[in-house]
Amino acid sequence: MTVSTAILDLDGTLVDSVYAHTLAWRAAFRDVGVDVPAYRLHRLIGMGGDRLVTEAAGERVEDALGDELRARHPEHLDHLFQHVTAVDGAGELLQALHDLGLHVVLASSGDAELTRRLLGLVEGSDALLDEVVTGSDASRSKPDGELLTRALGDHDRDTAVVIGDAVWDVHAARDAGLRCVSVLTGGFSRAELYDAGAVDVLATARSLAERLRDSGSLLIPDGDSEE
């Protein structure tokens, strides 16, 4: 299948921010006296913040402290922001997708302001993205597919692909009836991503960009994305 629309995740896919998010959430939980190990939090990055607290610490913590935790997380992330960079080949991937004439959309679970700041780290993103959709535009976060459905808009579902780094991206893509190509820069293993339903897994954004330049198109395996 030849792709005409690419919907890209941001954290872990274009920017190396997953571990900064992990530390920021860990600090936020510790602020309120709840100790959640970093390894558990890492596995949840990419899931929307409205879901993460319950997954990490249970419904009682969400009910009592969820809003406070979500307010504290960006404060801690701001202190770590200097350590966040674009991933290897992020700008090259956007350029390669643009050069192929694809409709390129950024779909981030983060709010509009954080998304803007993170995109500022990716060379050429302003000129190379056709559209940006953020968590502020959806009522249900990943692994729900609403954000990706909004990013797809009126474009053909059958010739669209999601590019992400986490199993939550894959689950959201499947929920939206889309295929997902994954990269390893979010810290999930190749096996985990394939088991979640990814149709292909590459090492980095640069690896995918090189494939695009070599092949002259973005091709993904045919098959039913709902299987």
Short mmCIF file of C-alpha atoms in Angstrom, two decimals:
data_model
loop_
_atom_site.label_atom_id
_atom_site.label_comp_id
_atom_site.label_asym_id
_atom_site.label_seq_id
_atom_site.Cartn_x
_atom_site.Cartn_y
_atom_site.Cartn_z
CA MET A 1 0.00 0.00 0.00
CA THR A 2 1.30 3.46 -0.92
CA VAL A 3 0.71 6.10 1.75
CA SER A 4 -0.62 9.60 1.04
CA THR A 5 -1.06 10.85 4.64
CA ALA A 6 1.40 10.51 7.53
CA ILE A 7 0.29 11.25 11.10
CA LEU A 8 3.26 11.62 13.42
CA ASP A 9 3.52 11.39 17.17
CA LEU A 10 5.85 13.89 18.90
CA ASP A 11 7.28 12.66 22.23
CA GLY A 12 9.73 9.83 21.60
CA THR A 13 9.13 9.94 17.84
CA LEU A 14 10.47 13.38 16.90
CA VAL A 15 11.82 14.61 20.24
CA ASP A 16 13.85 12.72 22.85
CA SER A 17 11.54 13.63 25.72
CA VAL A 18 10.27 10.30 27.06
CA TYR A 19 12.71 10.09 29.96
CA ALA A 20 12.24 13.75 30.84
CA HIS A 21 8.49 13.07 31.04
CA THR A 22 9.21 10.01 33.19
CA LEU A 23 11.27 12.02 35.68
CA ALA A 24 8.75 14.87 35.69
CA TRP A 25 5.88 12.51 36.52
CA ARG A 26 7.98 10.78 39.18
CA ALA A 27 8.76 14.13 40.81
CA ALA A 28 5.10 15.16 40.65
CA PHE A 29 4.00 11.96 42.37
CA ARG A 30 6.66 12.35 45.04
CA ASP A 31 5.51 15.93 45.67
CA VAL A 32 2.17 14.56 46.87
CA GLY A 33 3.66 11.65 48.82
CA VAL A 34 3.04 8.90 46.27
CA ASP A 35 6.05 6.84 45.18
CA VAL A 36 5.69 5.39 41.69
CA PRO A 37 8.86 3.73 40.32
CA ALA A 38 10.33 5.31 37.21
CA TYR A 39 10.26 2.04 35.28
CA ARG A 40 6.47 1.87 35.66
CA LEU A 41 6.02 5.47 34.61
CA HIS A 42 8.21 4.99 31.56
CA ARG A 43 5.87 2.29 30.27
CA LEU A 44 2.98 4.77 30.44
CA ILE A 45 4.53 7.71 28.59
CA GLY A 46 2.55 8.29 25.42
CA MET A 47 -0.71 7.65 27.22
CA GLY A 48 -2.74 10.78 27.91
CA GLY A 49 -2.23 12.43 31.29
CA ASP A 50 -5.92 11.98 32.08
CA ARG A 51 -5.35 8.22 32.01
CA LEU A 52 -1.78 7.98 33.27
CA VAL A 53 -2.46 8.78 36.93
CA THR A 54 -5.03 6.00 37.28
CA GLU A 55 -2.79 3.52 35.46
CA ALA A 56 0.20 4.45 37.59
CA ALA A 57 -1.36 4.76 41.04
CA GLY A 58 -5.00 3.72 40.94
CA GLU A 59 -8.39 5.39 40.97
CA ARG A 60 -8.15 6.64 44.57
CA VAL A 61 -5.06 8.70 43.75
CA GLU A 62 -6.69 9.95 40.55
CA ASP A 63 -9.83 11.01 42.41
CA ALA A 64 -7.93 12.75 45.20
CA LEU A 65 -4.87 14.13 43.44
CA GLY A 66 -5.21 13.73 39.68
CA ASP A 67 -5.66 17.40 38.83
CA GLU A 68 -2.83 18.45 41.14
CA LEU A 69 -0.49 15.87 39.62
CA ARG A 70 -1.31 17.03 36.10
CA ALA A 71 -0.57 20.60 37.17
CA ARG A 72 2.75 19.65 38.78
CA HIS A 73 4.01 17.52 35.89
CA PRO A 74 4.59 20.42 33.43
CA GLU A 75 6.31 22.43 36.16
CA HIS A 76 8.85 19.66 36.66
CA LEU A 77 9.15 19.11 32.92
CA ASP A 78 10.00 22.77 32.49
CA HIS A 79 13.04 22.31 34.76
CA LEU A 80 14.17 19.39 32.58
CA PHE A 81 13.41 20.99 29.24
CA GLN A 82 17.04 21.95 28.61
CA HIS A 83 17.86 18.23 28.34
CA VAL A 84 15.27 17.54 25.63
CA THR A 85 16.47 17.46 22.02
CA ALA A 86 15.18 16.34 18.64
CA VAL A 87 15.72 12.64 17.99
CA ASP A 88 18.26 11.51 15.44
CA GLY A 89 16.92 12.36 11.99
CA ALA A 90 13.67 14.07 13.07
CA GLY A 91 14.03 16.95 10.64
CA GLU A 92 15.18 14.58 7.89
CA LEU A 93 12.05 12.47 8.33
CA LEU A 94 9.76 15.48 8.00
CA GLN A 95 11.69 16.62 4.93
CA ALA A 96 11.50 13.17 3.34
CA LEU A 97 7.75 12.91 3.92
CA HIS A 98 7.27 16.42 2.53
CA ASP A 99 9.41 15.67 -0.52
CA LEU A 100 7.21 12.65 -1.31
CA GLY A 101 4.20 14.95 -1.44
CA LEU A 102 2.46 13.41 1.56
CA HIS A 103 0.00 15.28 3.73
CA VAL A 104 1.96 15.44 7.01
CA VAL A 105 0.14 15.95 10.31
CA LEU A 106 1.55 16.13 13.84
CA ALA A 107 -0.74 14.55 16.46
CA SER A 108 0.53 15.05 20.02
CA SER A 109 -1.25 14.15 23.25
CA GLY A 110 0.35 17.18 24.90
CA ASP A 111 -1.35 20.54 25.14
CA ALA A 112 -0.90 23.18 22.47
CA GLU A 113 1.74 25.24 24.30
CA LEU A 114 4.00 22.29 25.16
CA THR A 115 3.63 20.94 21.65
CA ARG A 116 4.72 24.29 20.24
CA ARG A 117 7.81 24.35 22.47
CA LEU A 118 8.81 20.81 21.59
CA LEU A 119 8.31 21.35 17.87
CA GLY A 120 10.67 24.29 18.15
CA LEU A 121 13.43 21.73 18.71
CA VAL A 122 12.77 20.01 15.37
CA GLU A 123 14.46 21.70 12.43
CA GLY A 124 12.05 22.78 9.70
CA SER A 125 8.89 21.65 11.49
CA ASP A 126 7.07 24.95 10.89
CA ALA A 127 7.46 24.65 7.13
CA LEU A 128 7.19 20.88 6.77
CA LEU A 129 4.05 20.10 8.78
CA ASP A 130 0.73 20.67 7.05
CA GLU A 131 -1.24 20.56 10.28
CA VAL A 132 -0.78 20.19 14.04
CA VAL A 133 -3.38 18.55 16.29
CA THR A 134 -2.86 18.41 20.06
CA GLY A 135 -4.47 16.94 23.15
CA SER A 136 -6.34 20.24 23.48
CA ASP A 137 -8.30 19.24 20.35
CA ALA A 138 -9.61 15.89 21.66
CA SER A 139 -11.73 14.87 24.62
CA ARG A 140 -10.28 11.35 24.85
CA SER A 141 -6.54 10.69 24.88
CA LYS A 142 -4.40 7.80 23.67
CA PRO A 143 -4.83 4.85 23.56
CA ASP A 144 -8.22 6.07 22.34
CA GLY A 145 -8.11 6.83 18.62
CA GLU A 146 -9.98 10.17 18.75
CA LEU A 147 -6.87 12.34 18.41
CA LEU A 148 -5.73 10.41 15.34
CA THR A 149 -9.19 10.51 13.79
CA ARG A 150 -9.17 14.30 14.18
CA ALA A 151 -5.70 14.43 12.65
CA LEU A 152 -6.87 12.33 9.69
CA GLY A 153 -9.79 14.65 8.98
CA ASP A 154 -11.25 14.08 5.51
CA HIS A 155 -8.21 12.25 4.17
CA ASP A 156 -8.38 8.64 3.04
CA ARG A 157 -8.07 6.25 5.98
CA ASP A 158 -6.88 3.44 3.70
CA THR A 159 -3.82 5.38 2.52
CA ALA A 160 -2.84 6.89 5.89
CA VAL A 161 -0.27 5.69 8.37
CA VAL A 162 0.61 6.66 11.93
CA ILE A 163 4.28 6.97 12.91
CA GLY A 164 4.91 6.57 16.64
CA ASP A 165 7.18 5.14 19.29
CA ALA A 166 4.95 3.71 22.03
CA VAL A 167 2.52 0.82 22.23
CA TRP A 168 -0.09 3.50 23.03
CA ASP A 169 0.42 4.97 19.56
CA VAL A 170 -0.15 1.54 18.05
CA HIS A 171 -3.28 0.94 20.13
CA ALA A 172 -4.64 4.39 19.25
CA ALA A 173 -3.96 3.77 15.56
CA ARG A 174 -5.81 0.46 15.67
CA ASP A 175 -8.70 2.10 17.50
CA ALA A 176 -8.89 4.67 14.70
CA GLY A 177 -8.68 1.97 12.01
CA LEU A 178 -5.18 3.03 10.95
CA ARG A 179 -1.87 1.23 10.51
CA CYS A 180 1.15 2.22 12.59
CA VAL A 181 4.85 2.20 11.76
CA SER A 182 6.95 2.39 14.92
CA VAL A 183 10.41 3.58 15.90
CA LEU A 184 12.47 2.41 18.87
CA THR A 185 13.34 5.85 20.26
CA GLY A 186 10.64 5.77 22.94
CA GLY A 187 12.23 2.83 24.75
CA PHE A 188 9.72 0.13 23.81
CA SER A 189 11.19 -3.02 22.31
CA ARG A 190 10.71 -4.20 18.76
CA ALA A 191 8.80 -7.24 20.03
CA GLU A 192 6.45 -5.12 22.18
CA LEU A 193 5.62 -2.86 19.25
CA TYR A 194 4.99 -5.74 16.85
CA ASP A 195 2.89 -7.53 19.49
CA ALA A 196 0.81 -4.37 19.91
CA GLY A 197 0.08 -4.43 16.17
CA ALA A 198 2.72 -2.26 14.48
CA VAL A 199 3.07 -3.15 10.80
CA ASP A 200 6.76 -2.23 10.74
CA VAL A 201 9.42 -1.15 13.26
CA LEU A 202 12.55 0.86 12.48
CA ALA A 203 15.34 2.03 14.74
CA THR A 204 15.03 5.80 14.41
CA ALA A 205 13.44 8.63 12.48
CA ARG A 206 16.64 8.73 10.41
CA SER A 207 16.25 5.05 9.52
CA LEU A 208 12.76 5.73 8.22
CA ALA A 209 13.91 8.86 6.37
CA GLU A 210 16.66 6.86 4.64
CA ARG A 211 14.16 4.22 3.59
CA LEU A 212 11.90 6.89 2.13
CA ARG A 213 14.73 8.46 0.17
CA ASP A 214 15.90 5.08 -1.12
CA SER A 215 12.47 3.77 -2.09
CA GLY A 216 10.88 7.01 -3.30
CA SER A 217 7.65 6.19 -1.47
CA LEU A 218 6.27 5.16 1.90
CA LEU A 219 5.09 1.60 1.45
CA ILE A 220 3.60 -0.49 4.23
CA PRO A 221 2.34 -4.08 4.22
CA ASP A 222 -1.19 -4.63 2.99
CA GLY A 223 -3.64 -6.22 5.36
CA ASP A 224 -6.54 -5.48 7.65
CA SER A 225 -5.46 -3.05 10.39
CA GLU A 226 -8.32 -4.29 12.56
CA GLU A 227 -6.99 -7.86 12.83
#
